[in-house]
Amino acid sequence: MKKLTVLTVILLFLALCANVFGQAKPYPFEVKRTGQGKQTLIFIPGFASSGDVWNETRAKFEKNFTCYTLTMAGFAGTKPQPEATFKNWESKIAEYITDNKIEKPIIVGHSMGGGLALALAADYPGLIGKIVIVDSLPCLAALMNPSFTAKENNDCSAMISKMTAMTDEQFHQMQMKSIPQLLADTTMQETVVSWSDKSDRTTFAKMYCDFSNTDLREKIKNIQCPSLILLESYFTNFKPAIEDQYKNMKNANLQYATKGLHFIMYDDKEWFFTQLNNFLSTK
């Protein structure tokens, strides 16, 4: 009888475990939680980047903030998930915030991560406390083509075929040529290239294609939270076009870096930390 009771308890425990773990919700990103504080920062890296792009930034703020650092599925060696889309990633980040009862987080997003931050603040205005956009535009394609119109059913198959047909060496050489145009800090170029090299090629192609077809210029009028827009120094040459893209965003504070390229957190580090610290300190 005693053995039967013990067996019953074990079976109930196993059933409970199966129920709990079986219901774990999958999200299209990995999360690293650090720090402690009443206010939360959520860091979203850019296209094909690891969450490690935020290491120095996070170290500056995790003493006073609870930090959630994401690495999107399929990027920088994380396991890919099927049907990756910009919209799906946006909605799943919103779900994660709700599911984990994160109150009014501050979203800090670089590049495509900045696009996700804009979309989140526009589509879920009551969910987000503040946003920091690091070198991202509501519609990147419109910077070179002001008449750009997003396609309703964008076919990414050609891009996927092209990227997946490349050998590892061909893909690596493509990244070796492109990254120096985005990152002036030569000590970090090899690291950023390695993140691209380790990214799932299908996800890389699909998200490049999808984000290139994203236009948030009209949607950002819904953003209510305080917003800091940090742009690379080169963008001072396009101020009228950039400010036109952000014209519907009433709380946008646009600031241009003093030097460097797209990876502002590396290329104009002190300026970047000063801007971020001042913004986070303001209630």
PDB file of C-alpha atoms in Angstrom:
ATOM      1  CA  MET A   1       0.000   0.000   0.000  1.00  0.00           C
ATOM      2  CA  LYS A   2       2.852   2.334   0.908  1.00  0.00           C
ATOM      3  CA  LYS A   3       4.564   1.617  -2.415  1.00  0.00           C
ATOM      4  CA  LEU A   4       1.315   2.364  -4.270  1.00  0.00           C
ATOM      5  CA  THR A   5       1.011   5.729  -2.491  1.00  0.00           C
ATOM      6  CA  VAL A   6       4.592   6.664  -3.355  1.00  0.00           C
ATOM      7  CA  LEU A   7       4.034   5.639  -6.970  1.00  0.00           C
ATOM      8  CA  THR A   8       0.867   7.742  -7.142  1.00  0.00           C
ATOM      9  CA  VAL A   9       2.720  10.780  -5.803  1.00  0.00           C
ATOM     10  CA  ILE A  10       5.507  10.296  -8.372  1.00  0.00           C
ATOM     11  CA  LEU A  11       3.024   9.971 -11.216  1.00  0.00           C
ATOM     12  CA  LEU A  12       1.172  13.097 -10.095  1.00  0.00           C
ATOM     13  CA  PHE A  13       4.472  14.995  -9.905  1.00  0.00           C
ATOM     14  CA  LEU A  14       5.455  13.865 -13.402  1.00  0.00           C
ATOM     15  CA  ALA A  15       2.043  14.846 -14.740  1.00  0.00           C
ATOM     16  CA  LEU A  16       2.381  18.263 -13.136  1.00  0.00           C
ATOM     17  CA  CYS A  17       5.848  18.732 -14.662  1.00  0.00           C
ATOM     18  CA  ALA A  18       4.571  17.690 -18.075  1.00  0.00           C
ATOM     19  CA  ASN A  19       1.726  20.149 -17.768  1.00  0.00           C
ATOM     20  CA  VAL A  20       3.948  23.045 -16.685  1.00  0.00           C
ATOM     21  CA  PHE A  21       6.785  22.508 -19.138  1.00  0.00           C
ATOM     22  CA  GLY A  22       4.507  21.451 -21.964  1.00  0.00           C
ATOM     23  CA  GLN A  23       2.740  24.792 -21.785  1.00  0.00           C
ATOM     24  CA  ALA A  24       5.907  26.903 -21.920  1.00  0.00           C
ATOM     25  CA  LYS A  25       5.261  29.506 -24.586  1.00  0.00           C
ATOM     26  CA  PRO A  26       7.882  29.718 -27.331  1.00  0.00           C
ATOM     27  CA  TYR A  27       9.136  33.181 -28.238  1.00  0.00           C
ATOM     28  CA  PRO A  28      11.191  34.005 -31.348  1.00  0.00           C
ATOM     29  CA  PHE A  29      14.129  35.235 -29.282  1.00  0.00           C
ATOM     30  CA  GLU A  30      16.453  34.293 -26.462  1.00  0.00           C
ATOM     31  CA  VAL A  31      16.410  36.454 -23.342  1.00  0.00           C
ATOM     32  CA  LYS A  32      19.171  37.310 -20.882  1.00  0.00           C
ATOM     33  CA  ARG A  33      17.907  38.927 -17.672  1.00  0.00           C
ATOM     34  CA  THR A  34      20.343  40.885 -15.517  1.00  0.00           C
ATOM     35  CA  GLY A  35      20.386  43.734 -13.037  1.00  0.00           C
ATOM     36  CA  GLN A  36      17.819  44.888 -10.571  1.00  0.00           C
ATOM     37  CA  GLY A  37      15.612  47.899 -10.359  1.00  0.00           C
ATOM     38  CA  LYS A  38      11.989  48.959 -10.419  1.00  0.00           C
ATOM     39  CA  GLN A  39      12.297  50.259 -13.981  1.00  0.00           C
ATOM     40  CA  THR A  40      12.975  47.822 -16.835  1.00  0.00           C
ATOM     41  CA  LEU A  41      15.109  48.189 -19.929  1.00  0.00           C
ATOM     42  CA  ILE A  42      14.544  45.864 -22.891  1.00  0.00           C
ATOM     43  CA  PHE A  43      17.444  45.830 -25.360  1.00  0.00           C
ATOM     44  CA  ILE A  44      16.742  44.710 -28.934  1.00  0.00           C
ATOM     45  CA  PRO A  45      19.761  44.255 -31.223  1.00  0.00           C
ATOM     46  CA  GLY A  46      19.816  45.051 -34.902  1.00  0.00           C
ATOM     47  CA  PHE A  47      19.747  42.872 -37.969  1.00  0.00           C
ATOM     48  CA  ALA A  48      21.812  39.657 -37.585  1.00  0.00           C
ATOM     49  CA  SER A  49      23.348  40.931 -34.333  1.00  0.00           C
ATOM     50  CA  SER A  50      23.681  39.212 -31.001  1.00  0.00           C
ATOM     51  CA  GLY A  51      22.294  40.729 -27.822  1.00  0.00           C
ATOM     52  CA  ASP A  52      25.968  41.019 -26.873  1.00  0.00           C
ATOM     53  CA  VAL A  53      26.024  44.221 -28.925  1.00  0.00           C
ATOM     54  CA  TRP A  54      24.535  45.775 -25.769  1.00  0.00           C
ATOM     55  CA  ASN A  55      27.098  44.393 -23.288  1.00  0.00           C
ATOM     56  CA  GLU A  56      28.821  47.715 -22.525  1.00  0.00           C
ATOM     57  CA  THR A  57      25.555  49.625 -22.545  1.00  0.00           C
ATOM     58  CA  ARG A  58      23.844  47.156 -20.248  1.00  0.00           C
ATOM     59  CA  ALA A  59      26.809  47.226 -17.833  1.00  0.00           C
ATOM     60  CA  LYS A  60      26.306  50.990 -17.455  1.00  0.00           C
ATOM     61  CA  PHE A  61      22.684  50.660 -16.394  1.00  0.00           C
ATOM     62  CA  GLU A  62      22.007  47.242 -14.855  1.00  0.00           C
ATOM     63  CA  LYS A  63      22.854  48.490 -11.345  1.00  0.00           C
ATOM     64  CA  ASN A  64      19.751  50.664 -11.430  1.00  0.00           C
ATOM     65  CA  PHE A  65      17.542  48.852 -13.954  1.00  0.00           C
ATOM     66  CA  THR A  66      16.280  45.337 -14.544  1.00  0.00           C
ATOM     67  CA  CYS A  67      17.561  44.516 -18.020  1.00  0.00           C
ATOM     68  CA  TYR A  68      16.162  42.073 -20.569  1.00  0.00           C
ATOM     69  CA  THR A  69      18.508  41.598 -23.528  1.00  0.00           C
ATOM     70  CA  LEU A  70      17.092  39.816 -26.567  1.00  0.00           C
ATOM     71  CA  THR A  71      18.762  37.913 -29.393  1.00  0.00           C
ATOM     72  CA  MET A  72      16.287  37.219 -32.152  1.00  0.00           C
ATOM     73  CA  ALA A  73      15.766  33.633 -33.330  1.00  0.00           C
ATOM     74  CA  GLY A  74      18.075  32.651 -36.176  1.00  0.00           C
ATOM     75  CA  PHE A  75      20.541  35.480 -35.572  1.00  0.00           C
ATOM     76  CA  ALA A  76      24.090  35.122 -34.222  1.00  0.00           C
ATOM     77  CA  GLY A  77      23.842  31.376 -33.660  1.00  0.00           C
ATOM     78  CA  THR A  78      20.446  31.234 -31.954  1.00  0.00           C
ATOM     79  CA  LYS A  79      18.068  28.515 -33.100  1.00  0.00           C
ATOM     80  CA  PRO A  80      15.873  29.706 -35.994  1.00  0.00           C
ATOM     81  CA  GLN A  81      12.098  29.501 -35.931  1.00  0.00           C
ATOM     82  CA  PRO A  82       9.867  29.044 -38.996  1.00  0.00           C
ATOM     83  CA  GLU A  83       7.924  31.878 -40.594  1.00  0.00           C
ATOM     84  CA  ALA A  84      10.009  34.721 -39.194  1.00  0.00           C
ATOM     85  CA  THR A  85       8.407  38.089 -39.953  1.00  0.00           C
ATOM     86  CA  PHE A  86       8.810  41.605 -38.594  1.00  0.00           C
ATOM     87  CA  LYS A  87       5.161  41.663 -37.493  1.00  0.00           C
ATOM     88  CA  ASN A  88       5.409  38.304 -35.731  1.00  0.00           C
ATOM     89  CA  TRP A  89       8.529  39.363 -33.857  1.00  0.00           C
ATOM     90  CA  GLU A  90       6.861  42.598 -32.799  1.00  0.00           C
ATOM     91  CA  SER A  91       3.736  40.846 -31.498  1.00  0.00           C
ATOM     92  CA  LYS A  92       5.763  38.220 -29.620  1.00  0.00           C
ATOM     93  CA  ILE A  93       7.853  40.854 -27.842  1.00  0.00           C
ATOM     94  CA  ALA A  94       4.582  42.502 -26.780  1.00  0.00           C
ATOM     95  CA  GLU A  95       3.334  39.101 -25.563  1.00  0.00           C
ATOM     96  CA  TYR A  96       6.520  38.560 -23.593  1.00  0.00           C
ATOM     97  CA  ILE A  97       6.115  41.923 -21.863  1.00  0.00           C
ATOM     98  CA  THR A  98       2.494  41.120 -20.973  1.00  0.00           C
ATOM     99  CA  ASP A  99       3.145  37.501 -19.961  1.00  0.00           C
ATOM    100  CA  ASN A 100       5.979  38.509 -17.642  1.00  0.00           C
ATOM    101  CA  LYS A 101       4.056  41.473 -16.211  1.00  0.00           C
ATOM    102  CA  ILE A 102       6.790  43.936 -17.126  1.00  0.00           C
ATOM    103  CA  GLU A 103       5.383  47.353 -16.319  1.00  0.00           C
ATOM    104  CA  LYS A 104       6.045  50.176 -18.796  1.00  0.00           C
ATOM    105  CA  PRO A 105       9.492  49.022 -19.984  1.00  0.00           C
ATOM    106  CA  ILE A 106      11.903  51.308 -21.793  1.00  0.00           C
ATOM    107  CA  ILE A 107      12.731  49.756 -25.163  1.00  0.00           C
ATOM    108  CA  VAL A 108      16.219  50.394 -26.562  1.00  0.00           C
ATOM    109  CA  GLY A 109      16.512  49.171 -30.152  1.00  0.00           C
ATOM    110  CA  HIS A 110      19.316  49.383 -32.701  1.00  0.00           C
ATOM    111  CA  SER A 111      18.686  49.334 -36.457  1.00  0.00           C
ATOM    112  CA  MET A 112      15.963  46.746 -37.088  1.00  0.00           C
ATOM    113  CA  GLY A 113      15.582  46.561 -33.302  1.00  0.00           C
ATOM    114  CA  GLY A 114      14.796  50.262 -33.442  1.00  0.00           C
ATOM    115  CA  GLY A 115      12.138  49.539 -36.033  1.00  0.00           C
ATOM    116  CA  LEU A 116      10.635  46.954 -33.684  1.00  0.00           C
ATOM    117  CA  ALA A 117      10.674  49.526 -30.861  1.00  0.00           C
ATOM    118  CA  LEU A 118       8.837  52.050 -33.042  1.00  0.00           C
ATOM    119  CA  ALA A 119       6.245  49.458 -34.055  1.00  0.00           C
ATOM    120  CA  LEU A 120       5.725  48.329 -30.450  1.00  0.00           C
ATOM    121  CA  ALA A 121       5.213  51.879 -29.186  1.00  0.00           C
ATOM    122  CA  ALA A 122       2.790  52.586 -32.039  1.00  0.00           C
ATOM    123  CA  ASP A 123       0.733  49.394 -31.834  1.00  0.00           C
ATOM    124  CA  TYR A 124       0.810  49.005 -28.024  1.00  0.00           C
ATOM    125  CA  PRO A 125       0.945  52.602 -26.742  1.00  0.00           C
ATOM    126  CA  GLY A 126      -0.260  51.643 -23.267  1.00  0.00           C
ATOM    127  CA  LEU A 127       2.405  48.963 -22.873  1.00  0.00           C
ATOM    128  CA  ILE A 128       5.628  50.945 -23.368  1.00  0.00           C
ATOM    129  CA  GLY A 129       7.125  53.573 -21.040  1.00  0.00           C
ATOM    130  CA  LYS A 130       9.793  55.115 -23.283  1.00  0.00           C
ATOM    131  CA  ILE A 131      11.734  54.204 -26.414  1.00  0.00           C
ATOM    132  CA  VAL A 132      15.302  54.830 -27.542  1.00  0.00           C
ATOM    133  CA  ILE A 133      15.844  54.374 -31.272  1.00  0.00           C
ATOM    134  CA  VAL A 134      19.476  53.862 -32.258  1.00  0.00           C
ATOM    135  CA  ASP A 135      20.068  54.678 -35.931  1.00  0.00           C
ATOM    136  CA  SER A 136      16.797  53.481 -37.366  1.00  0.00           C
ATOM    137  CA  LEU A 137      14.157  55.113 -39.553  1.00  0.00           C
ATOM    138  CA  PRO A 138      10.415  54.519 -39.908  1.00  0.00           C
ATOM    139  CA  CYS A 139      11.046  53.580 -43.547  1.00  0.00           C
ATOM    140  CA  LEU A 140      14.649  52.988 -44.571  1.00  0.00           C
ATOM    141  CA  ALA A 141      13.731  52.361 -48.219  1.00  0.00           C
ATOM    142  CA  ALA A 142      12.107  55.800 -48.490  1.00  0.00           C
ATOM    143  CA  LEU A 143      15.382  57.546 -47.687  1.00  0.00           C
ATOM    144  CA  MET A 144      16.625  56.753 -51.180  1.00  0.00           C
ATOM    145  CA  ASN A 145      13.201  56.438 -52.800  1.00  0.00           C
ATOM    146  CA  PRO A 146      10.751  58.992 -51.316  1.00  0.00           C
ATOM    147  CA  SER A 147       7.901  57.528 -53.385  1.00  0.00           C
ATOM    148  CA  PHE A 148       8.425  54.061 -51.890  1.00  0.00           C
ATOM    149  CA  THR A 149       5.256  52.090 -51.165  1.00  0.00           C
ATOM    150  CA  ALA A 150       5.333  48.860 -49.194  1.00  0.00           C
ATOM    151  CA  LYS A 151       4.079  45.787 -51.036  1.00  0.00           C
ATOM    152  CA  GLU A 152       1.110  44.086 -49.445  1.00  0.00           C
ATOM    153  CA  ASN A 153       2.246  40.555 -50.272  1.00  0.00           C
ATOM    154  CA  ASN A 154       5.997  40.869 -50.570  1.00  0.00           C
ATOM    155  CA  ASP A 155       7.675  37.823 -52.141  1.00  0.00           C
ATOM    156  CA  CYS A 156      11.012  37.125 -50.438  1.00  0.00           C
ATOM    157  CA  SER A 157      11.727  33.847 -52.219  1.00  0.00           C
ATOM    158  CA  ALA A 158      14.292  35.340 -54.614  1.00  0.00           C
ATOM    159  CA  MET A 159      16.268  36.862 -51.750  1.00  0.00           C
ATOM    160  CA  ILE A 160      16.140  33.613 -49.785  1.00  0.00           C
ATOM    161  CA  SER A 161      17.320  31.610 -52.803  1.00  0.00           C
ATOM    162  CA  LYS A 162      20.190  34.009 -53.416  1.00  0.00           C
ATOM    163  CA  MET A 163      21.429  33.975 -49.818  1.00  0.00           C
ATOM    164  CA  THR A 164      21.059  30.252 -49.238  1.00  0.00           C
ATOM    165  CA  ALA A 165      22.861  29.468 -52.512  1.00  0.00           C
ATOM    166  CA  MET A 166      26.022  31.221 -51.297  1.00  0.00           C
ATOM    167  CA  THR A 167      28.883  29.187 -49.897  1.00  0.00           C
ATOM    168  CA  ASP A 168      29.983  30.043 -46.373  1.00  0.00           C
ATOM    169  CA  GLU A 169      33.068  31.735 -47.786  1.00  0.00           C
ATOM    170  CA  GLN A 170      31.080  33.816 -50.264  1.00  0.00           C
ATOM    171  CA  PHE A 171      28.712  34.927 -47.526  1.00  0.00           C
ATOM    172  CA  HIS A 172      31.620  35.723 -45.217  1.00  0.00           C
ATOM    173  CA  GLN A 173      33.323  37.850 -47.844  1.00  0.00           C
ATOM    174  CA  MET A 174      30.083  39.751 -48.440  1.00  0.00           C
ATOM    175  CA  GLN A 175      29.930  40.559 -44.727  1.00  0.00           C
ATOM    176  CA  MET A 176      33.611  41.515 -44.652  1.00  0.00           C
ATOM    177  CA  LYS A 177      32.887  44.138 -47.301  1.00  0.00           C
ATOM    178  CA  SER A 178      29.658  45.472 -45.831  1.00  0.00           C
ATOM    179  CA  ILE A 179      30.406  45.706 -42.104  1.00  0.00           C
ATOM    180  CA  PRO A 180      33.203  48.323 -42.392  1.00  0.00           C
ATOM    181  CA  GLN A 181      30.617  50.576 -44.051  1.00  0.00           C
ATOM    182  CA  LEU A 182      28.477  50.272 -40.915  1.00  0.00           C
ATOM    183  CA  LEU A 183      31.075  50.150 -38.144  1.00  0.00           C
ATOM    184  CA  ALA A 184      34.132  52.388 -37.846  1.00  0.00           C
ATOM    185  CA  ASP A 185      35.532  50.702 -34.709  1.00  0.00           C
ATOM    186  CA  THR A 186      37.938  48.181 -36.248  1.00  0.00           C
ATOM    187  CA  THR A 187      38.306  46.306 -32.948  1.00  0.00           C
ATOM    188  CA  MET A 188      34.657  45.211 -33.182  1.00  0.00           C
ATOM    189  CA  GLN A 189      34.335  44.490 -36.898  1.00  0.00           C
ATOM    190  CA  GLU A 190      35.393  40.847 -36.671  1.00  0.00           C
ATOM    191  CA  THR A 191      32.888  40.231 -33.859  1.00  0.00           C
ATOM    192  CA  VAL A 192      30.002  41.763 -35.804  1.00  0.00           C
ATOM    193  CA  VAL A 193      30.955  39.794 -38.934  1.00  0.00           C
ATOM    194  CA  SER A 194      30.981  36.593 -36.871  1.00  0.00           C
ATOM    195  CA  TRP A 195      27.409  37.270 -35.729  1.00  0.00           C
ATOM    196  CA  SER A 196      26.298  37.435 -39.353  1.00  0.00           C
ATOM    197  CA  ASP A 197      28.319  34.329 -40.239  1.00  0.00           C
ATOM    198  CA  LYS A 198      26.574  32.374 -37.467  1.00  0.00           C
ATOM    199  CA  SER A 199      23.097  33.572 -38.455  1.00  0.00           C
ATOM    200  CA  ASP A 200      20.649  31.239 -40.146  1.00  0.00           C
ATOM    201  CA  ARG A 201      20.798  32.117 -43.832  1.00  0.00           C
ATOM    202  CA  THR A 202      17.049  31.759 -44.476  1.00  0.00           C
ATOM    203  CA  THR A 203      16.182  33.983 -41.504  1.00  0.00           C
ATOM    204  CA  PHE A 204      18.843  36.470 -42.607  1.00  0.00           C
ATOM    205  CA  ALA A 205      17.345  36.729 -46.100  1.00  0.00           C
ATOM    206  CA  LYS A 206      13.705  36.700 -44.997  1.00  0.00           C
ATOM    207  CA  MET A 207      14.101  39.412 -42.377  1.00  0.00           C
ATOM    208  CA  TYR A 208      16.273  41.585 -44.625  1.00  0.00           C
ATOM    209  CA  CYS A 209      13.563  41.390 -47.270  1.00  0.00           C
ATOM    210  CA  ASP A 210      10.722  41.902 -44.797  1.00  0.00           C
ATOM    211  CA  PHE A 211      12.280  44.847 -42.971  1.00  0.00           C
ATOM    212  CA  SER A 212      13.173  46.493 -46.286  1.00  0.00           C
ATOM    213  CA  ASN A 213       9.457  46.426 -47.080  1.00  0.00           C
ATOM    214  CA  THR A 214       8.412  47.935 -43.717  1.00  0.00           C
ATOM    215  CA  ASP A 215       6.958  51.447 -43.614  1.00  0.00           C
ATOM    216  CA  LEU A 216       6.045  52.887 -40.214  1.00  0.00           C
ATOM    217  CA  ARG A 217       5.830  56.559 -41.242  1.00  0.00           C
ATOM    218  CA  GLU A 218       2.063  56.803 -40.803  1.00  0.00           C
ATOM    219  CA  LYS A 219       1.793  54.407 -37.864  1.00  0.00           C
ATOM    220  CA  ILE A 220       4.172  56.333 -35.594  1.00  0.00           C
ATOM    221  CA  LYS A 221       1.537  59.042 -35.082  1.00  0.00           C
ATOM    222  CA  ASN A 222       0.105  56.650 -32.454  1.00  0.00           C
ATOM    223  CA  ILE A 223       3.251  56.792 -30.310  1.00  0.00           C
ATOM    224  CA  GLN A 224       2.542  58.550 -27.029  1.00  0.00           C
ATOM    225  CA  CYS A 225       5.624  57.832 -24.935  1.00  0.00           C
ATOM    226  CA  PRO A 226       8.792  59.967 -24.694  1.00  0.00           C
ATOM    227  CA  SER A 227      11.121  58.977 -27.531  1.00  0.00           C
ATOM    228  CA  LEU A 228      14.833  59.563 -28.099  1.00  0.00           C
ATOM    229  CA  ILE A 229      16.082  59.097 -31.657  1.00  0.00           C
ATOM    230  CA  LEU A 230      19.874  58.735 -31.916  1.00  0.00           C
ATOM    231  CA  LEU A 231      21.192  58.933 -35.476  1.00  0.00           C
ATOM    232  CA  GLU A 232      24.653  58.435 -36.952  1.00  0.00           C
ATOM    233  CA  SER A 233      26.647  61.524 -37.874  1.00  0.00           C
ATOM    234  CA  TYR A 234      26.386  60.842 -41.621  1.00  0.00           C
ATOM    235  CA  PHE A 235      22.629  61.327 -41.432  1.00  0.00           C
ATOM    236  CA  THR A 236      23.125  65.055 -40.875  1.00  0.00           C
ATOM    237  CA  ASN A 237      23.408  65.160 -44.693  1.00  0.00           C
ATOM    238  CA  PHE A 238      19.795  63.956 -44.923  1.00  0.00           C
ATOM    239  CA  LYS A 239      18.170  65.979 -42.138  1.00  0.00           C
ATOM    240  CA  PRO A 240      15.160  67.227 -44.142  1.00  0.00           C
ATOM    241  CA  ALA A 241      14.314  63.727 -45.382  1.00  0.00           C
ATOM    242  CA  ILE A 242      14.841  62.139 -41.967  1.00  0.00           C
ATOM    243  CA  GLU A 243      12.832  64.755 -40.111  1.00  0.00           C
ATOM    244  CA  ASP A 244      10.069  64.345 -42.681  1.00  0.00           C
ATOM    245  CA  GLN A 245       9.957  60.625 -41.858  1.00  0.00           C
ATOM    246  CA  TYR A 246       9.542  61.422 -38.171  1.00  0.00           C
ATOM    247  CA  LYS A 247       7.107  64.324 -38.605  1.00  0.00           C
ATOM    248  CA  ASN A 248       4.099  62.299 -37.392  1.00  0.00           C
ATOM    249  CA  MET A 249       5.860  61.421 -34.139  1.00  0.00           C
ATOM    250  CA  LYS A 250       5.071  64.242 -31.742  1.00  0.00           C
ATOM    251  CA  ASN A 251       7.407  63.240 -28.911  1.00  0.00           C
ATOM    252  CA  ALA A 252      10.470  62.491 -31.018  1.00  0.00           C
ATOM    253  CA  ASN A 253      13.749  64.032 -29.867  1.00  0.00           C
ATOM    254  CA  LEU A 254      16.216  63.651 -32.749  1.00  0.00           C
ATOM    255  CA  GLN A 255      19.929  63.811 -31.954  1.00  0.00           C
ATOM    256  CA  TYR A 256      22.849  63.260 -34.334  1.00  0.00           C
ATOM    257  CA  ALA A 257      26.083  61.586 -33.252  1.00  0.00           C
ATOM    258  CA  THR A 258      29.346  63.507 -33.519  1.00  0.00           C
ATOM    259  CA  LYS A 259      31.321  60.785 -35.287  1.00  0.00           C
ATOM    260  CA  GLY A 260      31.308  57.210 -36.531  1.00  0.00           C
ATOM    261  CA  LEU A 261      28.813  55.068 -38.386  1.00  0.00           C
ATOM    262  CA  HIS A 262      25.747  52.886 -37.831  1.00  0.00           C
ATOM    263  CA  PHE A 263      26.896  51.115 -34.635  1.00  0.00           C
ATOM    264  CA  ILE A 264      26.749  54.280 -32.542  1.00  0.00           C
ATOM    265  CA  MET A 265      27.164  52.368 -29.263  1.00  0.00           C
ATOM    266  CA  TYR A 266      30.692  51.486 -30.450  1.00  0.00           C
ATOM    267  CA  ASP A 267      31.630  54.399 -32.700  1.00  0.00           C
ATOM    268  CA  ASP A 268      30.558  57.355 -30.543  1.00  0.00           C
ATOM    269  CA  LYS A 269      30.436  55.636 -27.184  1.00  0.00           C
ATOM    270  CA  GLU A 270      30.690  58.541 -24.739  1.00  0.00           C
ATOM    271  CA  TRP A 271      28.173  60.651 -26.645  1.00  0.00           C
ATOM    272  CA  PHE A 272      25.832  57.673 -26.799  1.00  0.00           C
ATOM    273  CA  PHE A 273      26.069  56.963 -23.055  1.00  0.00           C
ATOM    274  CA  THR A 274      25.536  60.628 -22.217  1.00  0.00           C
ATOM    275  CA  GLN A 275      22.427  60.848 -24.389  1.00  0.00           C
ATOM    276  CA  LEU A 276      21.013  57.633 -22.972  1.00  0.00           C
ATOM    277  CA  ASN A 277      21.794  58.525 -19.366  1.00  0.00           C
ATOM    278  CA  ASN A 278      20.167  61.953 -19.675  1.00  0.00           C
ATOM    279  CA  PHE A 279      17.053  60.472 -21.249  1.00  0.00           C
ATOM    280  CA  LEU A 280      16.706  57.680 -18.701  1.00  0.00           C
ATOM    281  CA  SER A 281      17.194  60.137 -15.837  1.00  0.00           C
ATOM    282  CA  THR A 282      14.287  62.303 -16.970  1.00  0.00           C
ATOM    283  CA  LYS A 283      10.921  61.340 -15.520  1.00  0.00           C
TER     284      LYS A 283
END
